[in-house]
CSV table of C-alpha atoms in Angstrom, one decimal:
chain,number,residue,atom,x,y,z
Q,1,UNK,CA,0.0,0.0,0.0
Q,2,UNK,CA,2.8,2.2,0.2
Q,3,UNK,CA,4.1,4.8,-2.1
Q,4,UNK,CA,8.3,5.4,-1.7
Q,5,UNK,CA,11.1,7.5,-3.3
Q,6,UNK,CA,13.0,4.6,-2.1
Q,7,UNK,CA,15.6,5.3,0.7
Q,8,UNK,CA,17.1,1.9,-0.3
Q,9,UNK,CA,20.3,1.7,-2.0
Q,10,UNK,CA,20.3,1.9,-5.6
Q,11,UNK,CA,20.5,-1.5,-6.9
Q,12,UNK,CA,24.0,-2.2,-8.3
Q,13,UNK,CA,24.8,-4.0,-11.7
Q,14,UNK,CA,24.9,-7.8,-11.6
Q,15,UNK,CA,28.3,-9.3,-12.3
Q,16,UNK,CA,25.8,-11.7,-13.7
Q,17,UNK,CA,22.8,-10.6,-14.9
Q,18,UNK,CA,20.2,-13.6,-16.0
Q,19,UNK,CA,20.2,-13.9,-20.2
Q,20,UNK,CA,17.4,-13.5,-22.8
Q,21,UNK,CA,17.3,-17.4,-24.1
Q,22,UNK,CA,13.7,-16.5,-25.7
Q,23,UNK,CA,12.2,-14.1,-27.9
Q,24,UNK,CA,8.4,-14.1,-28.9
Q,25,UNK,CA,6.6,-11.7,-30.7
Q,26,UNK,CA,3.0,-12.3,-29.3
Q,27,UNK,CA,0.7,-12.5,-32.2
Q,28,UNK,CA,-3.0,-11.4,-32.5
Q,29,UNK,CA,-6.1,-13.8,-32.1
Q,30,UNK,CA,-9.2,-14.3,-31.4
Q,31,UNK,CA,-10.9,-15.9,-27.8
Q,32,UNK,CA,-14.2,-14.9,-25.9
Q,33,UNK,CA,-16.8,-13.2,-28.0
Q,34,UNK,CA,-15.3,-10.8,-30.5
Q,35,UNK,CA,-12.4,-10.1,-28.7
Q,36,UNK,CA,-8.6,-9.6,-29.6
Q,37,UNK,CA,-6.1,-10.9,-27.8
Q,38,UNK,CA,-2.0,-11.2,-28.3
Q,39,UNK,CA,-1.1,-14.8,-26.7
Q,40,UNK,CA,2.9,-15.4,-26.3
Q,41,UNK,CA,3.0,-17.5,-23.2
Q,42,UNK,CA,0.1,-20.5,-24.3
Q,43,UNK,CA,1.2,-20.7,-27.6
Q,44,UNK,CA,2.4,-24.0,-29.2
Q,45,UNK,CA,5.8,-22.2,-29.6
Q,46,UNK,CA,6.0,-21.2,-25.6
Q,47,UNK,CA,3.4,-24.1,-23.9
Q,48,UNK,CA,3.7,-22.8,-20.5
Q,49,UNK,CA,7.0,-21.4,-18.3
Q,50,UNK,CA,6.1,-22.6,-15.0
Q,51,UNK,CA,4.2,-21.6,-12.7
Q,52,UNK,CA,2.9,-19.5,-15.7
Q,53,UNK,CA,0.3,-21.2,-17.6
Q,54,UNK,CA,-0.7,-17.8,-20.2
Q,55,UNK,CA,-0.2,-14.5,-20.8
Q,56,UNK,CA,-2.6,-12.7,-23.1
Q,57,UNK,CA,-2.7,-8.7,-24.2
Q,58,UNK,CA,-6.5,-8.2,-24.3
Q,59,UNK,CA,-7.5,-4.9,-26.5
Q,60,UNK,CA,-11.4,-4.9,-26.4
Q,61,UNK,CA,-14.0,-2.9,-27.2
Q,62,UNK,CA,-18.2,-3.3,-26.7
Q,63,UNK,CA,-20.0,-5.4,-27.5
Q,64,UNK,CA,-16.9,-7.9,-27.6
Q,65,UNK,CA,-15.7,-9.6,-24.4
Q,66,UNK,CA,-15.6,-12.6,-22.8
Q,67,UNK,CA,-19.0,-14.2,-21.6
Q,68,UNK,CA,-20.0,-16.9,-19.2
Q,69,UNK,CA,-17.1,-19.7,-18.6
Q,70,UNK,CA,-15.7,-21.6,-16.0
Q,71,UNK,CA,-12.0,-22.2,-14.6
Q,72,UNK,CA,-10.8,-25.0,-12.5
Q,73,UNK,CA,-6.9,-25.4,-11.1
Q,74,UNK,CA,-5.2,-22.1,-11.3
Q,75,UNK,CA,-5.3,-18.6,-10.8
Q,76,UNK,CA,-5.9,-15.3,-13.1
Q,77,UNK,CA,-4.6,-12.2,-12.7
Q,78,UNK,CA,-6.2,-9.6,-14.7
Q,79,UNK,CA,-4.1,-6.1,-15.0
Q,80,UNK,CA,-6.5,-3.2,-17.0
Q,81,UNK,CA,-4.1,-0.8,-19.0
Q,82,UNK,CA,-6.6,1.6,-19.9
Q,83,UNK,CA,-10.7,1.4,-19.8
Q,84,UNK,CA,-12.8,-0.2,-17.7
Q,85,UNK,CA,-14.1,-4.2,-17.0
Q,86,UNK,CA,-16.5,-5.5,-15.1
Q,87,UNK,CA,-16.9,-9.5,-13.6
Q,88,UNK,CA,-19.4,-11.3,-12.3
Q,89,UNK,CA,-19.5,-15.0,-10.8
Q,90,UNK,CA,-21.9,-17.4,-10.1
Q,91,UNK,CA,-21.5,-16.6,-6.2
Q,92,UNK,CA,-22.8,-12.9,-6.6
Q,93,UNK,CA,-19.0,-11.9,-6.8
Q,94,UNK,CA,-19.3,-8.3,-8.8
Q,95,UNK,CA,-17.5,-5.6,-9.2
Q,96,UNK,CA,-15.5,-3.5,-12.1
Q,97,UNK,CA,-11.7,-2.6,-12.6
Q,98,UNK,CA,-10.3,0.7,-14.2
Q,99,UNK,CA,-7.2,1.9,-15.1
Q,100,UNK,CA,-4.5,0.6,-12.8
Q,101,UNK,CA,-6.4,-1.6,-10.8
Q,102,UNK,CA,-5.3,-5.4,-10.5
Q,103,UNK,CA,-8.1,-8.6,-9.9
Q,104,UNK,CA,-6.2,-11.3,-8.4
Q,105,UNK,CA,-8.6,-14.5,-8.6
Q,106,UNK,CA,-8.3,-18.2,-7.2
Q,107,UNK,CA,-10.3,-20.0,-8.9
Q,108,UNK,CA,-9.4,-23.2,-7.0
Q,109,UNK,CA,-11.9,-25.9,-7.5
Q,110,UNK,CA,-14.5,-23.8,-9.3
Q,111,UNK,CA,-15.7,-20.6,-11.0
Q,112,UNK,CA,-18.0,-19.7,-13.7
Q,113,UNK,CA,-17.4,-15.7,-14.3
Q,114,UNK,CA,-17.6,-13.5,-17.1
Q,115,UNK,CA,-15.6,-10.0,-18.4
Q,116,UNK,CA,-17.0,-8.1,-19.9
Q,117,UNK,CA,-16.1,-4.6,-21.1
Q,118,UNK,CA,-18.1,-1.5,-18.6
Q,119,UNK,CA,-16.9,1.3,-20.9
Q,120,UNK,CA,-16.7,2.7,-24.3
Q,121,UNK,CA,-13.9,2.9,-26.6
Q,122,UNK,CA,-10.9,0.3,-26.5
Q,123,UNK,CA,-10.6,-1.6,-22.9
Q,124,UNK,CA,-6.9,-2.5,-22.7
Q,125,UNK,CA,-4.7,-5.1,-20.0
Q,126,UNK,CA,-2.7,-7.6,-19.5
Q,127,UNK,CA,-4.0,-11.2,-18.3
Q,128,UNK,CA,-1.6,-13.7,-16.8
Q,129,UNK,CA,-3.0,-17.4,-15.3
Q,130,UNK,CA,-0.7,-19.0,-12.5
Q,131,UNK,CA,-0.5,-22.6,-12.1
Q,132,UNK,CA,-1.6,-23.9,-9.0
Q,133,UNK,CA,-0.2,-26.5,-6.8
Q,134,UNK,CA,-1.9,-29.9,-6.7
Q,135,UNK,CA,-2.6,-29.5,-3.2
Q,136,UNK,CA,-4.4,-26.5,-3.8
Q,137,UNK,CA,-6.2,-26.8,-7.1
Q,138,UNK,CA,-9.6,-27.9,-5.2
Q,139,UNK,CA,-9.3,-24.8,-2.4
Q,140,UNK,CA,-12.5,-22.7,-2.1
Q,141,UNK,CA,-12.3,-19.6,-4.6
Q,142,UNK,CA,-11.1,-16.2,-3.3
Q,143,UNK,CA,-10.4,-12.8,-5.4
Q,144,UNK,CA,-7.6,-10.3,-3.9
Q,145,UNK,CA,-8.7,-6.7,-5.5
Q,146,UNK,CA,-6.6,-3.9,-5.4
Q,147,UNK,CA,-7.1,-0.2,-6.9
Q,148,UNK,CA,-4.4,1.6,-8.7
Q,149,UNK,CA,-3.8,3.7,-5.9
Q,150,UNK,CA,-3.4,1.2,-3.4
Q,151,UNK,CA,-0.7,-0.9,-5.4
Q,152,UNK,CA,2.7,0.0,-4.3
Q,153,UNK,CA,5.1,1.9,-6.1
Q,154,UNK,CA,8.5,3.5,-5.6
Q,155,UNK,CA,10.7,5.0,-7.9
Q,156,UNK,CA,14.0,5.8,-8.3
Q,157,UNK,CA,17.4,7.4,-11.1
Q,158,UNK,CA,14.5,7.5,-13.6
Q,159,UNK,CA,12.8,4.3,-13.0
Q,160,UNK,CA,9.1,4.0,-11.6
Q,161,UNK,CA,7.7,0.4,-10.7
Q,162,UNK,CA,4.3,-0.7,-9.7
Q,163,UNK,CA,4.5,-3.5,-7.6
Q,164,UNK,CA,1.9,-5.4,-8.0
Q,165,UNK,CA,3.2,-9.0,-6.3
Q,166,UNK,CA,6.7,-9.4,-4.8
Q,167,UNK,CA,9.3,-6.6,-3.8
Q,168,UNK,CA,11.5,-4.1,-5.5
Q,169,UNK,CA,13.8,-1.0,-4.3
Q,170,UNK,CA,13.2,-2.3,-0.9
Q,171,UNK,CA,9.0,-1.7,-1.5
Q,172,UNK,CA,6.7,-4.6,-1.1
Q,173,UNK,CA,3.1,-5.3,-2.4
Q,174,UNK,CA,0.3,-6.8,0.3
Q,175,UNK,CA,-0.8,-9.4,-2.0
Q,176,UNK,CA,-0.7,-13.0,-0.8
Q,177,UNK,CA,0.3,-15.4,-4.0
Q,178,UNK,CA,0.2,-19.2,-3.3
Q,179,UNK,CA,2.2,-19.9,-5.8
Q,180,UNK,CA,5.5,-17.6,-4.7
Q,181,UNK,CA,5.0,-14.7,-7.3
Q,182,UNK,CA,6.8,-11.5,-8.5
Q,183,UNK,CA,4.5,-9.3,-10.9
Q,184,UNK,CA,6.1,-5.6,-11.8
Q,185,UNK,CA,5.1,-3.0,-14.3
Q,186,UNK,CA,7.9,-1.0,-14.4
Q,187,UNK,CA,8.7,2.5,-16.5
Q,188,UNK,CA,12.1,3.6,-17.4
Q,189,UNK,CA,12.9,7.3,-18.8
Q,190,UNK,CA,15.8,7.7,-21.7
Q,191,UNK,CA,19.2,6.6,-20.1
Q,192,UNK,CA,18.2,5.3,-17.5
Q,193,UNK,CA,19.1,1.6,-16.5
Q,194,UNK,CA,17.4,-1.3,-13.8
Q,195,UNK,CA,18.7,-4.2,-11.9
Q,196,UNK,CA,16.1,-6.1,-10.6
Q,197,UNK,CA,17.1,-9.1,-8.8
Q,198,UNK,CA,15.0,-12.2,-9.3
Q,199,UNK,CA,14.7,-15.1,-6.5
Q,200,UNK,CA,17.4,-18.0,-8.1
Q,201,UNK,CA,15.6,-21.1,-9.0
Q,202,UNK,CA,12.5,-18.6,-10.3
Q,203,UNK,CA,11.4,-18.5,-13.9
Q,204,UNK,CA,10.9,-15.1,-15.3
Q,205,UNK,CA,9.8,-13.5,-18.2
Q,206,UNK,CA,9.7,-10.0,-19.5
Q,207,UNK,CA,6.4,-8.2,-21.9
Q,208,UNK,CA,7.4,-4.9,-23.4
Q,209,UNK,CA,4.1,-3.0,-23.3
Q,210,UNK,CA,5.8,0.2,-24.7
Q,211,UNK,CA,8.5,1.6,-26.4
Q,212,UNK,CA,11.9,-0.6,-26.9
Q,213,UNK,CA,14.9,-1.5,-24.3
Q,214,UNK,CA,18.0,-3.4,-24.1
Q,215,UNK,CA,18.1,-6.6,-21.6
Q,216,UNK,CA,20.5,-8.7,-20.4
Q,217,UNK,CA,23.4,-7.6,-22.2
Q,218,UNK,CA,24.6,-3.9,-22.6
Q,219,UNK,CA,25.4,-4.7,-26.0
Q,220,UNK,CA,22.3,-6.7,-26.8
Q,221,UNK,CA,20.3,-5.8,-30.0
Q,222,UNK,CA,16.7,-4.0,-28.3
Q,223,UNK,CA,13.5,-5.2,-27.8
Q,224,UNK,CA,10.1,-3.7,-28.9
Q,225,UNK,CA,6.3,-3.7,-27.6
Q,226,UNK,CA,4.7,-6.9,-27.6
Q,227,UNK,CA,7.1,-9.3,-27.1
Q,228,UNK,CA,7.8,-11.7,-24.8
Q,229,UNK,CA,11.4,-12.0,-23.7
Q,230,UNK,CA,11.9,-15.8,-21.1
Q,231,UNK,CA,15.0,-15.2,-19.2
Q,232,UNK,CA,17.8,-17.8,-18.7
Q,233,UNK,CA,17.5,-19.7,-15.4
Q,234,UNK,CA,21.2,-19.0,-14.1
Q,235,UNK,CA,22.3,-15.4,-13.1
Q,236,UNK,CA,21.2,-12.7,-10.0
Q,237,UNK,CA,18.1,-10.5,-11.6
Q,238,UNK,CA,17.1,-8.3,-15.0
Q,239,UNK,CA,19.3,-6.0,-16.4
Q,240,UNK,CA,18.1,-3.4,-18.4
Q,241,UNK,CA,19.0,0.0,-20.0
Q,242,UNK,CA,16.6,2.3,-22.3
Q,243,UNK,CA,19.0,3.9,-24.9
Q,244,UNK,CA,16.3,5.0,-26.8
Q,245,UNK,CA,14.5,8.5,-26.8
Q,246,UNK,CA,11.1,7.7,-25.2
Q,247,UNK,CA,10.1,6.0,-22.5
Q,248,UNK,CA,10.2,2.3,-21.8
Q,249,UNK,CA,7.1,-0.2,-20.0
Q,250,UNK,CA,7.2,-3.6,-19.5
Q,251,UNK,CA,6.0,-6.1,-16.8
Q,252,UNK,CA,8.6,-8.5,-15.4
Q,253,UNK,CA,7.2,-11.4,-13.9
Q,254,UNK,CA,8.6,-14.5,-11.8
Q,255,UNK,CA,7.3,-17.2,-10.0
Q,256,UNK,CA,8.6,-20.7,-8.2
Q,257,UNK,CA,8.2,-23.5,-10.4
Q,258,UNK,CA,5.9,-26.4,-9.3
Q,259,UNK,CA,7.4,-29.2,-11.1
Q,260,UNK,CA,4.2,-31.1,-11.7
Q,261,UNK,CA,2.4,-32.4,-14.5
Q,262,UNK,CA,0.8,-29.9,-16.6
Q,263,UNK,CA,-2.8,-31.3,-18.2
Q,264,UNK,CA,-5.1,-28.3,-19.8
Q,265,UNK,CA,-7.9,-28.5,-21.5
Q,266,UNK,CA,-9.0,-25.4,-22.5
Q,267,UNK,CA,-10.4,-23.6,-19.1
Q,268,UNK,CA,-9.3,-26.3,-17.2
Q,269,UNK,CA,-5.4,-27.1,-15.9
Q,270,UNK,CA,-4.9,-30.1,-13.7
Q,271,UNK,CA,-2.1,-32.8,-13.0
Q,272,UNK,CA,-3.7,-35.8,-14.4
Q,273,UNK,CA,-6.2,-36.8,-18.0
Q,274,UNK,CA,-8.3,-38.2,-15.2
Q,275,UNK,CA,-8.5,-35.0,-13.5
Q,276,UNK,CA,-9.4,-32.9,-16.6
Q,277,UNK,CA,-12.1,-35.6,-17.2
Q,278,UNK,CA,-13.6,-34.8,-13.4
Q,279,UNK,CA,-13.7,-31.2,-14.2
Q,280,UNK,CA,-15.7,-31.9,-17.2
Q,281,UNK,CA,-18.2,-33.7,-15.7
Q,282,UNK,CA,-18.2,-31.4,-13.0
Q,283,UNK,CA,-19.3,-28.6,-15.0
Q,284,UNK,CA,-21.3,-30.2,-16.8
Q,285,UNK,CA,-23.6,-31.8,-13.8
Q,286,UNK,CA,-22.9,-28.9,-11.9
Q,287,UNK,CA,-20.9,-30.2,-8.9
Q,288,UNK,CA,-17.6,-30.7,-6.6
Q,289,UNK,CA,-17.5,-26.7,-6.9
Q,290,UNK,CA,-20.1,-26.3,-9.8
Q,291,UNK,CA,-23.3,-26.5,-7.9
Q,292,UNK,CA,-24.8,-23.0,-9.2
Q,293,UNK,CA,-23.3,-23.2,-12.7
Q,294,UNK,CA,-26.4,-24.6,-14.4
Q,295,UNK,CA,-29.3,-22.1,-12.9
Q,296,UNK,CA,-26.6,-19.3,-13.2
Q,297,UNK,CA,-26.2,-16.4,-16.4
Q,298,UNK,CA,-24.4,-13.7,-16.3
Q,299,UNK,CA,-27.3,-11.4,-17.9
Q,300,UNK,CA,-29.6,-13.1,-15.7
């Protein structure tokens, strides 16, 4: 909740800094109703980087969205950009994110929600689904909400971050993540530089939201909006330096891998094919955490 200049030390350049082994440009396609999204984590070409199970760019504007569906065995984290979205479960679970706000949501053994787009013009954010452990894939739901002014944030030599899981410049978020989480959107002005230490043993990723930047390597070629950059598993945190004339977003996000089986299918991610086939029938009859999907509509 707090907001900080940062009285920590400066962090200092890594002797060595963790590589960019993987470069995707996330390419545009369709999901919900009508909706646009840019999918690089999901894709055939990056599966899943665990814990991470997705990361879509969402760009949506009425009547588009994404309607009535379920989730079972992981978690979404839903980051607006710019506009305005409103949700609604089959538990009486409302409510509507703007600008800056963050909707952190279990969905454990069961929800059936919908998002759907509460304001004109283009309604743009960033969606990111965690894995969840096997032991707590069948938890009751919960949602952790936060506005944009109650996410953290400190800022420091040119560099402003918004933390919206984990800790930077010695600022730390409030949210709780079960599956041990860093989330960032950091912005960096013309020359500056950052050196963001990441947990060893985490896998991390970097999405350029705006503008371009060099990481890893001082001398690496730079990167531009919309991709997705996977960092190397050996080294101490992200390096990177904005050389060019503009400024420079991008989210960096880390988490602890699970090392379990991974078995999606579609809104669905368990450990086993027999699992996945419970979930199914779950929905379907409307039970083990689907009791009020049948009798329940969103435009009800």
């Amino acid at each position: 909740m707090s907001s900080s200049t940062s009285s920590a030390p400066a962090t200092a350049p890594f002797e060595n800094p963790r590589a960019v082994v993987k470069k995707l440009l996330s390419e545009a396609q369709s999901e919900g109703q009508g909706a646009t999204v840019r999918r690089s984590i999901g894709r055939h070409e990056l599966r899943n980087l665990d814990p991470f199970l997705m990361l879509d760019e969402f760009s949506v504007s009425k009547p588009a969205g994404f309607p009535d569906h379920p989730h079972r065995g992981f978690e979404t984290v839903t980051y607006m950009l710019q506009g305005a979205f409103t949700h609604q479960d089959f538990s009486g679970h409302k409510g509507t994110i703007r600008t800056g706000d963050v909707q952190w949501m279990t969905a454990g053994r069961g929800i059936v929600h919908s998002e759907m787009p509460a304001s004109d013009g283009v309604q743009k954010g960033l969606q990111l689904w965690i894995n969840l452990a096997s032991k707590d894939k069948m938890i009751e739901p919960r949602y952790q909400e936060l506005q944009g002014k109650d996410i953290s944030r400190a800022e420091k030599d040119g560099v402003e971050v918004r933390i919206i899981a984990g800790e930077a410049f010695g600022v730390r978020s409030p949210v709780y993540t079960r599956t041990p989480t860093m989330y960032m959107d950091f912005t960096m002005q013309p020359g500056s530089q950052l050196h963001q230490p990441i947990p060893a043993g985490w896998n991390a990723f970097v999405y350029i939201i705006e503008g371009e930047g060099v990481f890893g390597r001082k001398d690496a070629a730079p990167a531009t909006a919309h991709h997705c950059l996977v960092l190397g598993a050996d080294g101490d945190g992200l390096s990177v330096w904005n050389k060019s004339g503009a400024p420079l977003r991008f989210a960096l996000a880390a988490g602890q891998p699970l090392n379990e089986p991974v078995v999606q299918q579609g809104p669905f991610v368990m450990n086993t094919r027999a699992e996945i086939q419970q979930a199914m029938e779950d929905y379907y009859y409307g039970r083990n955490g689907f009791e009020k999907a049948r009798q329940w509509s969103s435009a009800a």
